[in-house]
Amino acid sequence: MRMTLALIAASLIAAPAARAAGSDRPIELASLQTSAAKTGWLQVLSEGKPAKAKARAKKDINTSPIERELIAFGEKAAPGTIIIDNSERRLYHVLGNGVAMRYAVSVGKEGFLWTGSNTVSRKAEWPTWTPPEDMRARESKKGRILPVSMKGGIDNPLGARAMYLGSTIYRIHGTNQPSSIGKAMSSGCIRMANEDVEHLYANVTIGTKVIVRN
């Protein structure tokens, strides 16, 4: 009898783990999102968490909390034009025939918003970040020391892709902070989630017109 109870107890303990392993939603990551979890990824991985948890985390870093949408677009603009609406915090890539792809973006915070038009002058994959000196000085006053230059990579705030606007300091670029998407949090650049900026980047050519409006 004691042996039978032990076997039943063991099966009940194992059952949730088996269901979790077969689920499309890995529960390892959910546990990291609780207030009790204060550890970083290096510590988590050192404790032997499955590779699936790492893959899911990278996806979360790259994915926008607001999905891009193919929408009807009645405004007059040449196909290929990019229109960024600061108040909506949305970027429209005009495809023609009354259709556009709409992406959620992060725009300039108070004091850093701007409007105007320019063209895409350069494109870069996993771009190097070179913070302007005024930005470095500004952040230094807050106790945050920015690098003179940072090579591209997942920790780089420019994210996976960048499209440079004319000879200005502004870019449409990715981010490793998808929580900023849909908000006014940048220093003037237009931020997109990495998955979205890669999607736009693949469909934009040098010389593309970019309009930024309120």
Coordinates of C-alpha atoms in Angstrom, one line a residue:
M1 CA 0.0 0.0 0.0
R2 CA 2.8 2.4 1.0
M3 CA 4.5 1.6 -2.3
T4 CA 1.3 2.3 -4.3
L5 CA 0.9 5.7 -2.6
A6 CA 4.5 6.6 -3.3
L7 CA 4.0 5.8 -7.0
I8 CA 0.8 7.8 -7.2
A9 CA 2.5 10.8 -5.5
A10 CA 5.5 10.6 -7.8
S11 CA 3.2 10.6 -10.9
L12 CA 1.3 13.6 -9.7
I13 CA 4.5 15.6 -9.2
A14 CA 5.9 14.6 -12.6
A15 CA 2.6 15.3 -14.5
P16 CA 2.8 19.1 -14.5
A17 CA 6.4 19.0 -15.6
A18 CA 5.5 16.7 -18.5
R19 CA 2.6 18.9 -19.5
A20 CA 4.9 22.0 -19.4
A21 CA 7.5 20.3 -21.5
G22 CA 5.0 19.5 -24.2
S23 CA 3.3 22.9 -24.0
D24 CA 3.8 25.6 -26.6
R25 CA 4.3 28.1 -23.8
P26 CA 7.5 27.4 -21.8
I27 CA 6.7 28.0 -18.1
E28 CA 10.4 28.6 -17.2
L29 CA 10.1 32.2 -18.4
A30 CA 6.9 32.9 -16.6
S31 CA 8.7 32.2 -13.3
L32 CA 11.4 34.7 -14.2
Q33 CA 8.7 37.4 -14.5
T34 CA 7.5 37.1 -10.9
S35 CA 8.6 39.6 -8.3
A36 CA 10.5 36.9 -6.5
A37 CA 12.9 36.4 -9.4
K38 CA 15.7 38.9 -9.0
T39 CA 18.4 36.9 -10.9
G40 CA 19.9 37.8 -14.3
W41 CA 20.2 35.6 -17.3
L42 CA 23.8 34.5 -16.5
Q43 CA 22.7 33.1 -13.2
V44 CA 19.6 31.5 -14.6
L45 CA 21.6 29.7 -17.3
S46 CA 24.2 28.6 -14.8
E47 CA 21.5 26.9 -12.8
G48 CA 20.8 24.7 -15.8
K49 CA 17.6 26.1 -17.3
P50 CA 16.7 24.6 -20.7
A51 CA 17.9 26.3 -23.9
K52 CA 14.2 26.9 -24.7
A53 CA 14.1 29.6 -22.0
K54 CA 17.0 31.4 -23.6
A55 CA 15.4 31.3 -27.0
R56 CA 12.2 32.6 -25.7
A57 CA 13.9 35.5 -23.9
K58 CA 15.7 36.6 -27.1
K59 CA 12.3 36.5 -28.9
D60 CA 10.8 38.7 -26.2
I61 CA 13.6 41.2 -26.6
N62 CA 13.0 41.4 -30.3
T63 CA 9.2 41.4 -30.5
S64 CA 7.0 44.5 -30.4
P65 CA 4.2 44.6 -27.8
I66 CA 2.1 46.1 -30.6
E67 CA 1.8 44.0 -33.8
R68 CA 2.4 45.6 -37.2
E69 CA -0.7 45.7 -39.4
L70 CA -1.5 45.9 -43.1
I71 CA -4.1 48.6 -43.3
A72 CA -6.2 50.7 -45.7
F73 CA -4.4 54.0 -46.3
G74 CA -6.3 56.8 -48.1
E75 CA -3.7 59.6 -47.9
K76 CA -1.9 60.7 -51.0
A77 CA 1.7 59.6 -50.9
A78 CA 4.0 57.9 -53.4
P79 CA 4.5 54.2 -52.9
G80 CA 7.5 53.6 -50.7
T81 CA 7.1 56.7 -48.7
I82 CA 7.6 56.4 -44.9
I83 CA 5.3 58.6 -42.8
I84 CA 5.9 58.9 -39.0
D85 CA 3.2 60.3 -36.9
N86 CA 4.5 61.5 -33.5
S87 CA 1.1 61.9 -31.8
E88 CA 0.0 58.4 -32.9
R89 CA 3.5 56.9 -32.3
R90 CA 3.1 55.0 -35.5
L91 CA 5.1 54.6 -38.7
Y92 CA 3.3 54.0 -42.0
H93 CA 5.2 52.5 -45.0
V94 CA 3.0 53.3 -48.0
L95 CA 2.7 50.4 -50.3
G96 CA 0.4 51.9 -52.9
N97 CA -3.1 51.0 -54.1
G98 CA -4.6 52.4 -50.9
V99 CA -2.6 50.1 -48.6
A100 CA 0.2 50.7 -46.0
M101 CA 2.0 48.7 -43.4
R102 CA 1.6 50.3 -40.0
Y103 CA 4.2 49.8 -37.2
A104 CA 4.2 50.9 -33.6
V105 CA 7.3 53.0 -32.8
S106 CA 8.9 55.1 -30.0
V107 CA 9.3 58.7 -30.8
G108 CA 11.2 61.6 -29.1
K109 CA 10.4 62.4 -25.5
E110 CA 9.5 65.9 -24.4
G111 CA 12.1 68.4 -25.7
F112 CA 13.3 65.9 -28.4
L113 CA 10.3 65.7 -30.7
W114 CA 10.9 67.0 -34.3
T115 CA 9.1 67.2 -37.6
G116 CA 10.3 67.5 -41.2
S117 CA 11.2 65.5 -44.2
N118 CA 14.3 63.8 -45.4
T119 CA 15.5 60.7 -47.2
V120 CA 17.1 57.4 -46.2
S121 CA 20.8 58.1 -46.9
R122 CA 22.3 54.9 -45.5
K123 CA 21.3 51.5 -44.1
A124 CA 23.2 49.3 -41.7
E125 CA 22.8 45.9 -40.1
W126 CA 23.7 45.6 -36.4
P127 CA 25.0 49.2 -36.5
T128 CA 27.7 50.7 -34.3
W129 CA 26.4 53.2 -31.8
T130 CA 28.3 56.5 -31.4
P131 CA 26.4 58.7 -28.9
P132 CA 26.7 62.4 -29.7
E133 CA 28.9 64.3 -27.2
D134 CA 25.9 66.4 -25.9
M135 CA 24.1 63.1 -25.2
R136 CA 27.1 61.8 -23.3
A137 CA 27.4 65.0 -21.3
R138 CA 23.6 65.0 -20.5
E139 CA 23.6 61.4 -19.4
S140 CA 26.8 61.9 -17.4
K141 CA 25.0 64.5 -15.2
K142 CA 22.6 61.7 -14.4
G143 CA 25.4 59.4 -13.3
R144 CA 25.2 57.3 -16.5
I145 CA 28.5 57.0 -18.4
L146 CA 27.9 56.3 -22.1
P147 CA 30.6 54.7 -24.3
V148 CA 32.3 56.7 -26.9
S149 CA 31.4 53.9 -29.3
M150 CA 29.7 50.5 -29.1
K151 CA 29.8 47.7 -31.7
G152 CA 26.5 46.3 -32.9
G153 CA 24.9 43.5 -31.0
I154 CA 21.9 42.6 -28.9
D155 CA 23.0 44.9 -26.1
N156 CA 23.4 47.9 -28.5
P157 CA 20.5 50.4 -28.1
L158 CA 20.4 50.7 -32.0
G159 CA 19.2 47.2 -32.2
A160 CA 19.3 45.0 -35.3
R161 CA 19.0 47.6 -38.1
A162 CA 19.3 51.3 -38.7
M163 CA 18.2 53.6 -41.5
Y164 CA 20.0 57.0 -41.4
L165 CA 18.1 60.1 -42.3
G166 CA 20.1 62.4 -44.6
S167 CA 23.0 64.0 -42.8
T168 CA 21.2 64.4 -39.5
I169 CA 21.9 62.5 -36.3
Y170 CA 18.4 60.9 -36.5
R171 CA 17.7 57.3 -37.5
I172 CA 15.0 54.8 -37.7
H173 CA 16.5 51.9 -35.8
G174 CA 15.8 48.9 -33.7
T175 CA 15.9 48.6 -29.9
N176 CA 16.7 46.3 -27.1
Q177 CA 13.9 48.0 -25.1
P178 CA 10.7 46.9 -26.7
S179 CA 8.8 48.2 -23.7
S180 CA 9.4 51.7 -25.1
I181 CA 7.4 51.0 -28.2
G182 CA 4.2 53.1 -28.4
K183 CA 5.7 55.7 -26.1
A184 CA 7.7 58.9 -26.3
M185 CA 11.0 57.8 -24.9
S186 CA 13.8 58.4 -27.4
S187 CA 16.3 61.3 -27.9
G188 CA 14.8 62.0 -31.3
C189 CA 15.4 58.8 -33.2
I190 CA 12.5 56.6 -34.2
R191 CA 12.7 53.2 -32.4
M192 CA 11.2 50.0 -33.7
A193 CA 11.2 46.5 -32.2
N194 CA 14.0 44.4 -33.9
E195 CA 11.5 42.2 -35.7
D196 CA 9.7 45.2 -37.2
V197 CA 12.8 47.2 -38.1
E198 CA 14.2 44.1 -40.0
H199 CA 10.9 43.8 -41.8
L200 CA 10.9 47.5 -42.8
Y201 CA 14.6 47.5 -43.6
A202 CA 14.1 44.7 -46.2
N203 CA 11.5 46.7 -48.0
V204 CA 13.2 50.2 -48.0
T205 CA 15.8 51.5 -50.5
I206 CA 18.3 54.3 -50.3
G207 CA 16.6 57.5 -51.2
T208 CA 13.3 56.6 -49.7
K209 CA 11.4 59.7 -48.6
V210 CA 10.7 60.0 -44.9
I211 CA 8.1 62.4 -43.4
V212 CA 7.9 63.1 -39.7
R213 CA 4.8 64.9 -38.5
N214 CA 2.9 65.7 -35.4

